[in-house]
Every structure is written in structure tokens, then in C-alpha cells.
Amino acid sequence: MNKLLKINILLLILLTFSSCEVVEGIFNLGVGVGVFIVIAIIALVIFIISRFKK
């Protein structure tokens, strides 16, 4: 019974670590997409301002 408990605890720890890595990957992707959107909006604003100055 003690051996089964150790295996279950080990399995729980391994699953927890892998899910944390998945969440970390999702947040890193979200940061990348957010930075891309901000840069695209700034470029669009600069483009619109330059069109009105002509």
C-alpha cells in the first residue's frame, strides 16, 4: 500500500509540473501576440498621421 501511495504522489507531481509548463507556454504566446498587436497599432497610427500631413 505504501508503494502505491508513493507512485500516486509522484504521478500527481509530474502532471502538475507539465501543466505548469503548458500554462507558461500559453502566457508566453499571449505576450508575443500582445506585443505584435501594439506594434501594429502604433504603425497604423503613424501611417494615418503621415497620410494627413501631405
Short mmCIF file of C-alpha atoms in Angstrom, two decimals:
data_model
loop_
_atom_site.label_atom_id
_atom_site.label_comp_id
_atom_site.label_asym_id
_atom_site.label_seq_id
_atom_site.Cartn_x
_atom_site.Cartn_y
_atom_site.Cartn_z
CA MET A 1 0.00 0.00 0.00
CA ASN A 2 2.83 2.41 0.79
CA LYS A 3 4.42 1.82 -2.63
CA LEU A 4 1.13 2.61 -4.38
CA LEU A 5 0.83 5.86 -2.44
CA LYS A 6 4.35 6.93 -3.48
CA ILE A 7 3.58 6.18 -7.13
CA ASN A 8 0.36 8.20 -6.97
CA ILE A 9 2.13 11.17 -5.37
CA LEU A 10 4.89 11.02 -7.99
CA LEU A 11 2.30 10.88 -10.78
CA LEU A 12 0.47 13.87 -9.31
CA ILE A 13 3.69 15.90 -9.10
CA LEU A 14 4.65 15.06 -12.68
CA LEU A 15 1.23 16.04 -14.00
CA THR A 16 1.34 19.30 -12.07
CA PHE A 17 4.72 20.28 -13.47
CA SER A 18 3.73 19.51 -17.05
CA SER A 19 0.54 21.55 -16.74
CA CYS A 20 2.55 24.49 -15.39
CA GLU A 21 4.79 24.31 -18.45
CA VAL A 22 1.74 24.34 -20.71
CA VAL A 23 0.32 27.40 -18.95
CA GLU A 24 3.72 29.11 -19.18
CA GLY A 25 3.80 28.47 -22.93
CA ILE A 26 0.32 29.90 -23.36
CA PHE A 27 1.22 33.06 -21.43
CA ASN A 28 4.45 33.49 -23.41
CA LEU A 29 2.49 33.21 -26.65
CA GLY A 30 -0.04 35.72 -25.32
CA VAL A 31 2.71 38.22 -24.53
CA GLY A 32 4.13 37.81 -28.05
CA VAL A 33 0.75 38.36 -29.66
CA GLY A 34 0.10 41.37 -27.43
CA VAL A 35 3.42 42.99 -28.38
CA PHE A 36 2.70 42.35 -32.07
CA ILE A 37 -0.75 43.97 -31.80
CA VAL A 38 0.65 47.05 -30.01
CA ILE A 39 3.36 47.48 -32.66
CA ALA A 40 0.78 47.08 -35.44
CA ILE A 41 -1.49 49.73 -33.88
CA ILE A 42 1.41 52.17 -33.46
CA ALA A 43 2.44 51.61 -37.09
CA LEU A 44 -1.15 52.18 -38.23
CA VAL A 45 -1.40 55.44 -36.28
CA ILE A 46 1.91 56.67 -37.73
CA PHE A 47 0.72 55.72 -41.23
CA ILE A 48 -2.58 57.59 -40.80
CA ILE A 49 -0.84 60.69 -39.42
CA SER A 50 1.65 60.70 -42.30
CA ARG A 51 -1.21 60.47 -44.84
CA PHE A 52 -2.98 63.53 -43.38
CA LYS A 53 0.18 65.67 -43.36
CA LYS A 54 0.56 65.51 -47.16
#
